[in-house]
XYZ file of C-alpha atoms in Angstrom:
676
model
C 154.729 -12.347 -126.892
C 157.860 -10.861 -128.374
C 158.349 -7.226 -129.246
C 158.007 -6.984 -133.062
C 160.822 -4.444 -133.126
C 163.326 -7.009 -131.874
C 164.360 -9.612 -134.388
C 165.583 -12.971 -133.079
C 168.492 -14.719 -134.813
C 170.209 -18.079 -134.321
C 172.824 -17.961 -131.564
C 175.559 -18.890 -134.050
C 174.984 -15.660 -135.910
C 175.157 -13.393 -132.770
C 178.096 -11.022 -132.592
C 177.867 -7.713 -130.594
C 174.691 -7.014 -128.501
C 172.373 -4.854 -130.525
C 170.717 -1.717 -128.970
C 166.938 -1.856 -128.456
C 166.529 1.750 -129.705
C 168.046 3.537 -132.636
C 169.652 6.970 -132.243
C 166.557 8.496 -133.849
C 164.359 6.817 -131.230
C 166.511 8.177 -128.430
C 166.459 11.688 -129.885
C 162.674 11.715 -130.244
C 162.246 10.272 -126.748
C 164.564 12.914 -125.248
C 162.769 15.727 -127.064
C 159.334 14.590 -125.850
C 160.639 14.143 -122.280
C 162.149 17.606 -122.296
C 158.949 19.207 -123.517
C 156.917 17.375 -120.892
C 159.240 18.465 -118.086
C 159.163 22.080 -119.283
C 155.365 22.031 -119.516
C 155.013 20.529 -116.056
C 157.374 23.021 -114.432
C 155.755 25.957 -116.205
C 152.373 24.861 -114.775
C 153.761 24.647 -111.287
C 155.458 28.018 -111.441
C 153.209 30.617 -112.978
C 154.817 33.934 -113.699
C 153.981 36.163 -110.724
C 151.845 39.194 -111.451
C 153.304 42.302 -109.831
C 151.071 43.721 -107.083
C 151.064 47.188 -105.631
C 150.697 46.761 -101.886
C 150.329 49.291 -99.147
C 153.174 48.718 -96.677
C 151.707 47.119 -93.524
C 151.859 48.894 -90.218
C 154.561 47.479 -87.992
C 153.246 44.525 -86.014
C 149.876 44.474 -87.824
C 148.190 41.152 -88.595
C 146.067 40.943 -91.760
C 142.397 41.137 -90.792
C 140.325 38.197 -91.984
C 136.604 38.771 -92.410
C 135.742 35.470 -90.715
C 138.297 35.839 -87.912
C 136.584 36.631 -84.626
C 139.986 36.706 -82.913
C 141.271 39.544 -85.086
C 137.961 41.370 -84.684
C 138.130 41.084 -80.901
C 141.696 42.403 -80.913
C 140.911 45.271 -83.242
C 137.843 46.400 -81.284
C 139.175 45.634 -77.780
C 136.544 43.019 -76.896
C 137.027 40.545 -74.061
C 133.804 38.595 -74.254
C 132.302 36.901 -77.298
C 128.837 35.348 -77.131
C 128.090 32.761 -79.808
C 124.532 31.608 -80.449
C 122.994 28.572 -82.081
C 119.458 29.719 -82.854
C 116.569 28.402 -84.931
C 113.760 30.663 -83.730
C 115.754 33.726 -82.621
C 115.562 33.221 -78.841
C 119.180 32.131 -78.404
C 120.306 35.119 -80.469
C 118.199 37.405 -78.269
C 119.735 35.925 -75.101
C 123.218 36.408 -76.557
C 122.445 40.071 -77.273
C 121.175 40.561 -73.730
C 124.350 39.093 -72.259
C 126.503 41.484 -74.281
C 124.384 44.423 -73.138
C 124.726 43.214 -69.529
C 128.504 43.159 -69.917
C 128.509 46.970 -70.117
C 127.507 47.093 -66.432
C 130.823 45.502 -65.554
C 132.995 47.574 -67.838
C 133.384 44.587 -70.152
C 133.177 44.949 -73.923
C 131.511 42.073 -75.668
C 130.321 41.051 -79.115
C 127.553 38.786 -80.392
C 128.652 36.233 -82.982
C 126.906 33.821 -85.319
C 129.178 30.736 -85.494
C 128.154 30.257 -89.117
C 129.870 33.534 -90.029
C 133.206 32.852 -88.331
C 136.025 30.332 -88.474
C 135.366 28.384 -85.276
C 138.644 26.481 -85.605
C 140.197 29.705 -84.263
C 138.816 28.986 -80.805
C 142.232 27.834 -79.450
C 143.565 31.313 -80.324
C 141.203 32.952 -77.826
C 144.118 32.844 -75.385
C 145.674 35.658 -77.453
C 142.935 38.005 -76.139
C 143.567 39.177 -72.577
C 140.938 38.144 -69.979
C 138.801 36.611 -72.688
C 135.630 34.595 -72.296
C 133.525 32.687 -74.832
C 129.864 32.199 -73.952
C 127.644 29.849 -75.948
C 123.838 30.200 -76.042
C 122.965 26.946 -77.788
C 119.462 25.859 -78.746
C 118.629 22.255 -79.594
C 116.544 21.639 -82.688
C 114.318 18.641 -83.399
C 115.577 15.377 -81.992
C 118.812 16.536 -80.375
C 120.160 18.233 -83.500
C 122.146 21.480 -83.720
C 120.429 24.492 -85.222
C 121.206 25.267 -88.856
C 123.692 28.024 -88.035
C 125.534 25.835 -85.474
C 125.891 22.720 -87.643
C 129.453 23.501 -88.811
C 130.520 24.360 -85.251
C 129.058 21.056 -84.029
C 130.914 19.171 -86.759
C 134.160 20.941 -85.807
C 133.756 20.042 -82.125
C 133.021 16.463 -83.085
C 136.085 16.097 -85.323
C 138.753 18.287 -83.696
C 141.448 17.271 -81.252
C 142.694 20.855 -80.760
C 143.952 21.811 -77.322
C 141.728 24.469 -75.750
C 143.799 24.882 -72.599
C 143.576 28.503 -71.438
C 140.239 29.114 -73.199
C 137.526 30.214 -70.749
C 133.903 29.386 -71.500
C 130.337 29.109 -70.230
C 127.249 27.576 -71.839
C 123.524 28.229 -71.576
C 121.361 25.672 -73.360
C 117.851 26.234 -74.692
C 115.665 23.157 -74.899
C 112.300 21.608 -74.109
C 111.798 18.730 -71.665
C 108.990 17.249 -73.712
C 111.595 16.180 -76.262
C 113.592 12.978 -75.920
C 116.980 14.687 -76.210
C 116.462 17.607 -73.853
C 119.083 20.307 -74.364
C 121.383 17.910 -76.215
C 123.317 20.682 -77.973
C 123.942 22.708 -74.814
C 125.059 19.623 -72.912
C 127.336 18.464 -75.723
C 128.962 21.895 -76.160
C 129.661 22.150 -72.419
C 131.023 18.611 -72.196
C 133.105 18.726 -75.380
C 134.808 22.073 -74.679
C 135.822 20.788 -71.244
C 137.134 17.556 -72.793
C 139.313 19.628 -75.124
C 140.891 21.354 -72.120
C 138.888 24.599 -71.888
C 138.114 26.087 -68.457
C 134.470 26.221 -67.405
C 133.962 29.602 -65.739
C 130.363 28.873 -64.708
C 128.062 25.875 -64.614
C 125.996 24.833 -67.606
C 122.566 26.486 -67.666
C 119.612 24.480 -68.948
C 116.563 26.435 -70.077
C 113.268 24.612 -70.488
C 110.771 26.083 -72.938
C 108.100 23.685 -71.671
C 108.360 25.474 -68.317
C 109.570 29.067 -68.270
C 112.600 29.594 -70.475
C 112.793 33.295 -69.642
C 112.897 32.608 -65.905
C 115.531 29.911 -66.377
C 117.736 32.335 -68.294
C 117.304 35.152 -65.745
C 118.166 32.804 -62.865
C 121.250 31.535 -64.670
C 122.631 34.914 -65.728
C 122.037 36.444 -62.283
C 124.494 33.881 -60.916
C 126.689 33.854 -64.002
C 127.829 37.486 -63.799
C 129.009 37.372 -60.147
C 130.997 34.230 -61.037
C 132.565 36.046 -64.012
C 133.406 39.054 -61.833
C 135.039 36.799 -59.251
C 136.979 34.904 -61.919
C 138.349 38.077 -63.481
C 138.540 40.213 -60.332
C 136.001 42.753 -61.630
C 133.700 44.733 -59.335
C 130.050 44.779 -60.483
C 128.348 48.153 -60.457
C 125.017 46.595 -59.391
C 123.272 49.284 -61.403
C 120.550 48.343 -63.810
C 120.529 50.830 -66.644
C 118.903 51.115 -70.028
C 121.445 50.963 -72.831
C 120.337 51.901 -76.328
C 121.902 49.757 -79.033
C 120.565 51.572 -82.107
C 120.010 55.186 -83.071
C 117.083 56.428 -85.118
C 117.535 57.986 -88.555
C 114.384 59.380 -90.211
C 114.368 59.602 -94.029
C 112.229 62.494 -95.228
C 113.337 62.318 -98.858
C 114.305 58.865 -100.091
C 113.824 56.863 -103.262
C 111.136 54.292 -102.378
C 112.981 51.713 -104.494
C 115.641 51.777 -101.761
C 113.134 50.998 -98.993
C 112.583 47.427 -97.743
C 108.977 46.261 -97.949
C 109.286 42.847 -96.266
C 112.327 41.317 -97.952
C 114.591 39.357 -95.614
C 117.904 39.819 -97.368
C 118.413 41.323 -100.790
C 116.389 44.446 -101.589
C 113.703 43.771 -104.241
C 114.279 40.014 -103.865
C 110.526 39.323 -104.059
C 110.243 41.257 -107.323
C 113.307 39.603 -108.890
C 113.615 36.027 -107.609
C 117.041 34.370 -107.829
C 117.849 30.841 -106.630
C 119.094 29.223 -104.473
C 116.292 29.823 -101.997
C 116.980 29.579 -98.270
C 116.310 31.277 -94.924
C 117.724 34.597 -96.128
C 116.317 34.349 -99.630
C 112.866 32.697 -99.506
C 110.896 31.793 -102.596
C 107.577 33.554 -103.168
C 105.320 30.594 -103.933
C 101.822 30.882 -105.412
C 99.012 29.317 -103.384
C 97.045 27.272 -105.924
C 94.707 25.492 -103.489
C 93.426 26.269 -99.994
C 90.671 23.934 -98.845
C 89.092 23.231 -95.498
C 89.638 19.619 -94.482
C 87.173 19.105 -91.633
C 83.431 18.791 -92.163
C 82.347 20.165 -88.795
C 83.408 21.283 -85.342
C 84.703 24.622 -84.124
C 88.213 24.270 -85.503
C 89.503 24.987 -89.013
C 91.884 22.409 -90.503
C 93.256 23.256 -93.931
C 95.230 21.845 -96.830
C 97.281 24.233 -98.963
C 99.135 23.588 -102.208
C 102.102 25.850 -102.997
C 103.470 26.012 -106.534
C 107.278 25.699 -106.782
C 107.495 25.360 -110.578
C 110.708 26.826 -111.943
C 112.165 27.502 -108.488
C 114.678 24.612 -108.575
C 113.519 23.775 -105.039
C 113.901 20.081 -104.267
C 112.354 18.246 -101.342
C 111.817 14.757 -99.973
C 108.851 13.302 -98.128
C 109.412 14.118 -94.449
C 111.139 17.473 -94.998
C 109.864 20.708 -93.439
C 108.652 23.821 -95.197
C 109.432 27.151 -93.548
C 106.819 29.863 -94.000
C 107.441 33.556 -93.307
C 104.109 35.023 -92.133
C 102.851 38.578 -91.678
C 101.316 40.024 -88.532
C 97.618 40.896 -88.473
C 97.157 44.306 -90.099
C 94.549 45.301 -87.495
C 97.027 44.663 -84.646
C 99.642 46.778 -86.400
C 97.178 49.635 -86.880
C 96.081 49.473 -83.235
C 99.720 49.688 -82.141
C 100.237 52.740 -84.334
C 97.154 54.404 -82.876
C 98.148 53.608 -79.283
C 101.642 55.008 -79.829
C 100.351 57.996 -81.787
C 102.765 57.688 -84.711
C 102.690 57.791 -88.484
C 103.448 54.168 -89.366
C 104.490 55.105 -92.898
C 107.521 57.100 -91.713
C 110.658 55.735 -93.400
C 113.366 55.013 -90.843
C 116.695 53.311 -90.273
C 117.817 51.958 -86.922
C 121.612 52.175 -86.997
C 123.867 50.279 -84.591
C 125.758 52.640 -82.280
C 128.604 50.126 -82.259
C 130.200 50.720 -85.652
C 132.207 47.501 -85.393
C 129.172 45.303 -84.758
C 128.424 42.756 -87.466
C 124.685 43.368 -87.036
C 124.206 46.885 -88.416
C 120.401 46.954 -88.053
C 117.864 44.975 -85.987
C 115.937 44.260 -89.218
C 116.324 45.238 -92.903
C 116.627 49.034 -93.209
C 115.610 51.541 -94.431
C 111.967 50.604 -94.009
C 108.763 51.964 -92.499
C 107.414 51.389 -89.015
C 104.447 49.681 -90.662
C 106.667 47.213 -92.523
C 108.773 46.560 -89.422
C 105.705 45.790 -87.281
C 104.075 43.754 -90.059
C 106.966 41.695 -91.418
C 109.965 41.868 -89.106
C 108.891 42.084 -85.448
C 107.077 39.665 -83.141
C 104.142 41.620 -81.700
C 102.022 38.675 -80.479
C 104.283 36.811 -78.023
C 104.335 37.600 -74.278
C 106.933 40.274 -73.475
C 110.270 39.203 -72.030
C 111.511 40.684 -68.770
C 114.273 42.722 -70.406
C 111.689 44.494 -72.593
C 109.556 45.292 -69.548
C 112.582 46.734 -67.765
C 113.661 48.870 -70.714
C 110.114 50.168 -71.247
C 109.514 50.930 -67.557
C 111.330 54.272 -67.877
C 108.506 55.490 -70.131
C 105.727 54.868 -67.571
C 104.671 58.131 -65.921
C 102.570 56.431 -63.230
C 104.892 55.435 -60.314
C 102.848 52.319 -59.497
C 102.921 51.062 -63.090
C 106.643 51.743 -63.292
C 107.278 49.915 -60.011
C 105.207 46.955 -61.164
C 107.154 46.691 -64.439
C 110.510 46.875 -62.641
C 109.381 44.245 -60.145
C 108.398 41.837 -62.948
C 111.811 42.368 -64.549
C 113.653 41.589 -61.308
C 114.985 38.224 -60.153
C 113.097 38.330 -56.831
C 110.679 35.493 -56.140
C 107.821 37.999 -55.854
C 108.792 39.566 -59.183
C 109.046 36.202 -60.906
C 105.618 35.178 -59.629
C 104.079 38.444 -60.796
C 105.699 38.159 -64.231
C 104.522 34.576 -64.589
C 100.895 35.384 -63.718
C 100.547 38.828 -65.334
C 102.545 38.211 -68.528
C 103.121 34.498 -69.195
C 99.871 32.903 -68.024
C 97.787 35.861 -69.204
C 99.672 35.896 -72.542
C 100.074 39.666 -72.638
C 101.772 40.813 -75.811
C 103.058 44.339 -76.421
C 99.618 45.713 -77.373
C 97.980 44.178 -74.283
C 100.714 45.640 -72.042
C 100.260 49.089 -73.590
C 96.473 48.868 -73.205
C 96.669 47.721 -69.575
C 99.334 50.269 -68.561
C 97.823 53.555 -69.816
C 100.687 55.749 -68.548
C 103.221 53.834 -70.651
C 104.284 55.823 -73.735
C 107.522 54.451 -75.202
C 109.043 55.937 -78.363
C 108.270 53.567 -81.210
C 111.907 53.375 -82.352
C 112.999 52.037 -78.950
C 110.122 49.571 -79.021
C 111.206 48.360 -82.461
C 114.730 47.916 -81.116
C 113.526 45.772 -78.210
C 110.938 43.480 -79.805
C 112.246 40.105 -81.042
C 112.223 39.217 -84.728
C 109.197 37.553 -86.257
C 110.330 34.015 -87.050
C 109.507 31.525 -89.775
C 107.032 28.779 -88.936
C 107.875 25.175 -89.839
C 105.395 22.630 -91.150
C 105.887 18.980 -92.042
C 105.428 18.668 -95.798
C 102.283 16.687 -96.642
C 103.310 15.476 -100.105
C 105.919 13.441 -101.962
C 108.106 15.027 -104.628
C 107.937 11.746 -106.551
C 104.231 12.413 -107.086
C 104.164 16.228 -106.787
C 107.550 17.505 -108.031
C 106.289 21.043 -108.728
C 104.261 21.645 -105.572
C 104.524 21.433 -101.797
C 101.498 20.589 -99.670
C 100.800 21.862 -96.140
C 98.365 20.520 -93.556
C 97.674 22.836 -90.597
C 95.093 23.748 -87.969
C 94.192 27.391 -87.389
C 95.092 28.508 -83.867
C 92.536 30.741 -82.155
C 91.407 30.921 -78.516
C 90.527 33.340 -75.697
C 93.210 34.239 -73.134
C 92.721 34.816 -69.404
C 92.348 38.548 -70.025
C 89.406 37.930 -72.377
C 91.398 38.807 -75.491
C 91.231 36.589 -78.566
C 94.633 35.168 -79.483
C 95.150 34.255 -83.124
C 98.116 32.254 -84.350
C 100.131 34.498 -86.640
C 100.943 32.047 -89.421
C 97.863 29.820 -89.480
C 95.392 32.730 -89.555
C 97.495 34.416 -92.237
C 97.521 31.202 -94.299
C 93.797 30.731 -93.786
C 93.231 34.078 -95.503
C 95.279 33.067 -98.565
C 92.068 32.456 -100.496
C 92.339 31.286 -104.106
C 89.851 32.855 -106.524
C 89.015 32.022 -110.139
C 89.747 35.457 -111.583
C 92.198 37.215 -109.243
C 95.959 36.654 -108.969
C 97.186 33.787 -106.805
C 98.081 34.774 -103.246
C 101.761 34.193 -102.402
C 103.764 32.839 -99.455
C 107.542 33.268 -98.824
C 108.989 29.792 -98.214
C 112.092 27.643 -98.165
C 112.673 23.934 -97.479
C 114.535 22.640 -94.445
C 115.904 19.128 -94.773
C 114.885 16.576 -92.165
C 116.067 13.182 -90.936
C 112.447 11.961 -90.993
C 112.767 9.550 -93.919
C 111.182 6.406 -95.293
C 113.432 3.320 -95.113
C 115.887 2.997 -97.995
C 114.451 -0.446 -98.736
C 110.841 -0.206 -99.884
C 110.257 -3.752 -98.601
C 110.771 -2.689 -94.957
C 107.505 -2.476 -92.984
C 106.467 0.979 -91.799
C 104.444 1.837 -88.675
C 103.164 5.441 -88.645
C 101.502 7.158 -85.669
C 100.121 10.640 -86.415
C 96.931 11.986 -84.859
C 95.461 15.294 -86.052
C 97.755 17.334 -88.280
C 100.506 14.900 -87.283
C 99.320 12.930 -90.315
C 101.004 15.494 -92.606
C 104.351 13.766 -93.332
C 102.594 10.420 -93.616
C 100.515 11.663 -96.532
C 103.861 12.154 -98.284
C 105.091 8.729 -97.150
C 101.943 6.988 -98.384
C 102.080 8.790 -101.734
C 105.707 7.722 -102.127
C 104.985 4.078 -101.279
C 102.136 4.116 -103.813
C 104.585 5.476 -106.409
C 107.122 2.756 -105.521
C 104.418 0.139 -105.913
C 103.536 1.550 -109.346
C 107.212 1.279 -110.318
C 107.025 -2.445 -109.649
C 108.989 -2.389 -106.409
C 108.213 -4.831 -103.642
C 106.746 -2.771 -100.797
C 106.479 -3.791 -97.167
C 103.547 -3.477 -94.822
C 102.379 0.091 -94.223
C 100.340 0.641 -91.072
C 98.816 3.981 -90.075
C 97.483 4.963 -86.664
C 95.504 8.179 -86.960
C 93.418 9.961 -84.358
C 90.789 12.711 -84.329
C 87.841 13.823 -82.220
C 84.823 12.756 -84.259
C 84.548 10.574 -87.368
C 81.941 12.833 -88.956
C 83.767 16.084 -88.216
C 87.558 15.907 -88.424
C 88.546 12.595 -90.001
C 90.766 14.504 -92.435
C 91.925 12.886 -95.699
C 89.371 10.104 -95.106
C 88.624 9.496 -98.790
C 92.305 9.508 -99.808
C 93.287 7.145 -96.990
C 90.496 4.705 -97.762
C 91.541 4.695 -101.441
C 95.149 3.924 -100.450
C 93.823 1.101 -98.239
C 91.725 -0.247 -101.090
C 94.756 -0.146 -103.431
C 96.823 -2.170 -100.958
C 99.297 0.638 -100.258
C 98.046 0.951 -96.688
C 97.806 -2.541 -95.236
C 96.148 -1.256 -92.064
C 94.224 1.961 -91.343
C 93.571 2.295 -87.618
C 91.648 5.386 -86.505
C 90.973 6.458 -82.908
C 87.913 8.703 -82.604
C 88.565 10.083 -79.151
C 85.131 11.576 -78.446
C 82.695 9.341 -80.317
C 82.153 7.131 -77.240
C 81.891 7.518 -73.479
C 85.533 6.686 -72.797
C 88.178 8.533 -74.773
C 90.218 6.391 -77.169
C 93.617 7.518 -78.440
C 96.211 6.097 -80.829
C 98.223 4.502 -77.993
C 95.196 2.398 -77.047
C 94.934 1.045 -80.599
C 98.637 0.180 -80.590
C 98.156 -2.120 -77.622
C 95.214 -3.831 -79.331
C 97.586 -4.975 -82.124
C 100.568 -5.707 -79.895
C 101.464 -9.216 -81.167
C 101.547 -8.194 -84.823
C 103.417 -4.965 -84.104
C 106.072 -6.718 -82.027
C 106.591 -9.286 -84.774
C 107.110 -6.531 -87.353
C 109.479 -4.597 -85.091
C 111.491 -7.477 -83.647
C 111.580 -9.906 -86.561
C 110.953 -7.888 -89.725
C 113.040 -4.728 -89.319
C 110.002 -2.414 -89.203
C 110.549 1.345 -88.937
C 108.428 3.383 -86.513
C 107.450 7.014 -87.110
C 105.699 9.334 -84.653
C 104.461 12.817 -85.560
C 102.448 15.301 -83.509
C 102.235 16.507 -79.915
C 105.420 15.946 -77.916
C 104.045 16.760 -74.472
C 101.420 13.992 -74.227
C 100.925 11.898 -77.364
C 104.571 11.069 -78.092
C 105.205 10.100 -74.458
C 102.079 7.936 -74.328
C 103.092 6.199 -77.560
C 106.537 5.546 -76.063
C 104.902 4.002 -73.020
C 102.640 1.829 -75.198
C 105.628 0.421 -77.087
C 107.416 -0.283 -73.794
C 104.370 -2.240 -72.621
C 104.251 -4.192 -75.890
C 107.937 -5.122 -75.540
C 107.345 -6.232 -71.957
C 104.098 -8.155 -72.530
C 104.879 -9.787 -75.896
C 108.675 -9.682 -76.011
C 109.188 -10.699 -72.377
C 111.509 -7.755 -71.642
C 111.809 -5.955 -68.339
C 110.896 -2.263 -68.344
C 114.566 -1.274 -68.302
C 115.287 -3.623 -71.213
C 112.299 -2.254 -73.141
C 113.474 1.333 -72.717
C 116.974 0.328 -73.840
C 115.554 -1.652 -76.794
C 113.683 1.311 -78.234
C 116.570 3.633 -77.473
C 118.722 1.433 -79.708
C 116.044 1.606 -82.422
C 116.267 5.411 -82.257
C 120.041 5.266 -82.563
C 119.716 3.034 -85.613
C 117.165 5.362 -87.207
C 114.326 2.870 -86.878
C 112.306 4.965 -84.414
C 111.922 8.522 -85.712
C 109.965 11.445 -84.301
C 108.746 14.714 -85.782
C 107.091 16.275 -82.762
C 106.309 19.705 -81.345
C 105.012 21.108 -78.074
C-alpha cells in the first residue's frame, strides 16, 4: 500500500526528485525530538539536593545496620555464631558458645542470619583471626528453618570464593526423620566447596537421642581444636558469666510494661497485619469440642476465627500457637523462690553492642516472664545446672549439680537418669534440691524461651476461608518421680472453653506455609495415611476435594488409611468421614482399630492388604502419597510396607524399591508431615 502523502506521476512528467517531508514537517519533527531528548535527560539527571554531612573520620567505613563484618570490626569480635532455629534450641546453643569464648579471651557475637547480609561472608577475612560457627537446625523434611531460608538460598546460588574464611558447623536434627540433619550437613559441605577452611569436624546432634549430650561432646572437642588452630591457651576454668543485669522499676507507667506481647507493645490490644512469628494474631476460639467418645485421653477439635485478619492459608499448612504456662506452676515457682512475681523488671544486656538487648520483651513482670516468655516445663540443660550450682548451700547438692554439668561419663549418666529420664523441670529441681536458692533474675536469664507449638491445619480455606481448625490430643502422664506432666499447649487449649454468654477465649497464632500440598491436578489419585491426630491435614484435603467435585472438576481416587485404638472410643470424625465416603469424595475409607482384637492391627497392615490396587495407582496412575503422624514408628513402618508392596507386586529388589520411593519423594509424590 502506498503512502497517501506521496503522489505518483507518470515518468514522463518527472523532473527533480521531490522531498518526502515539507520544511514544516521537518521543523515540527525536530521540535518534538528536542523536547523528548530534554525530558529524557532531565529524568536521568535529577537536580541534586544539597546535604549537610558530618565529615567522616579518616579511614572510617560507613556502618551498615545489616553488616556483620562492620559490626565485628567496630566491637573487636573475632568469632560470630550464626543460628538457624525454629524452636529456640539452636539459638540457645549459639549463645552458649559465645559465652564459652570468654574463657579463651575470645570475643564473640550471636547472629541471626535473617538480620544480616550473608553475602558478606567472603569479607570475613578482613577480621583478624576470625571464625564463623553455624548452629543449624533442620526443619520438617530436610528444610531450613524460617530464619535460615535466605542464607540457604544464598549458599545454593552463590559462586563466591570463601578462601581464607574459617568455619565450623553443629547441626541439630532428629534421626527419626528421613533427612536427618540435612541443613547442618549441607552448610558444612557447601562452605567447604566454596573454599572455606573447616576448623573442626561437623557435629550432628540427635534430638531423638540426647541432643544436649551430643552438643556438650562436640563443643568439648571443638574448643581445644580452635585453641590449637589460633594458638590460644585455654584457661580450663569454668566460670559463671552473667549476660544481663537486673533493673527494677518501682515507678513506671503500666502502659509501658509488656504483658505477653512478642514484639510491639500493646500489639494484642491494637492488631495490625501482617501477622507472623513476631506479630501473632489474637484469634477467637469459636468452638472447642471433644472428639472421642471414651477412653482416658482427650482429643479435641478447635475452630479459630480469622475474620478480618487477612490471614490466608492452604490445606496442609501449619498453624503456630503461642501458649501460656500453667498459672499454678508459676505461682509455685514464686513461692519456692520467695519473690513478689508482680515486680516490674528489665533484664539489660551487659554487652551494649549486642543485637539482643533483652532475653525477652522488657520491661515486664516476673509473673509475665514465667507465664508467657520462659520454658518452665522442659528438663533443665546442663549449662543451667552449672550456672545454678553456685546457689546451692549444701556441698553434696552443689557437687551433684556440677557433676551432671560435666562432660565425664559418670556425669553424663547421672544427668541422663536424674534429669532427662526423670523429666525434671526447674520446679522439680528446686523441690528436690532444698538448699538451692537462685536469684530469680538469674534464673530468668538462664531459662530458654517458651516456643510456639505447630499443628497441621485440619480445614480447607476453600470451604472455611474465615476460620482455621485444629485437631490435637491433650498430653498428660506421670513421670518417674511421680509428678504429673501436662503438655503446655494442649492443656492450655483444652481450657479455652466457649460459653454462650461470656466473651470468646483467644489464642495468639500465625500460619506457617508447608510443602504438604494436594496435587495440582484434581484428577490425580491421592493415598493418605494418618492415624490418630495425623488425620488433621487430611480433613482439609478431603474438604478441598469435595469442593473441587462441587465445582464440576474431575477428581481422582481418594483413599484414606486411618488408625485408632477402639472403634467405639476414638474413631474421631467418624460421621464426617462416612458422609464423604457416601458422597463419593472418599473412594476408600480403611480404618485400623489396633486394640479391638487379640492381635494389634495398624495402618501398615491394611496397606499390604490392598497392595495390588495401591501399586497400580502409584506406578501407573501418578498417585500421590501422604503420611502424617508419628515419625519414630508409624512413618518408618509405612515406608517398609510400601517397599514390600513394590517388591511383591512390582517385582523390584529391596534396593530398587528404596530408590523408587526416594525418587517419588524428590518429585513431590511422597510427602510427609511427621513428628517425634
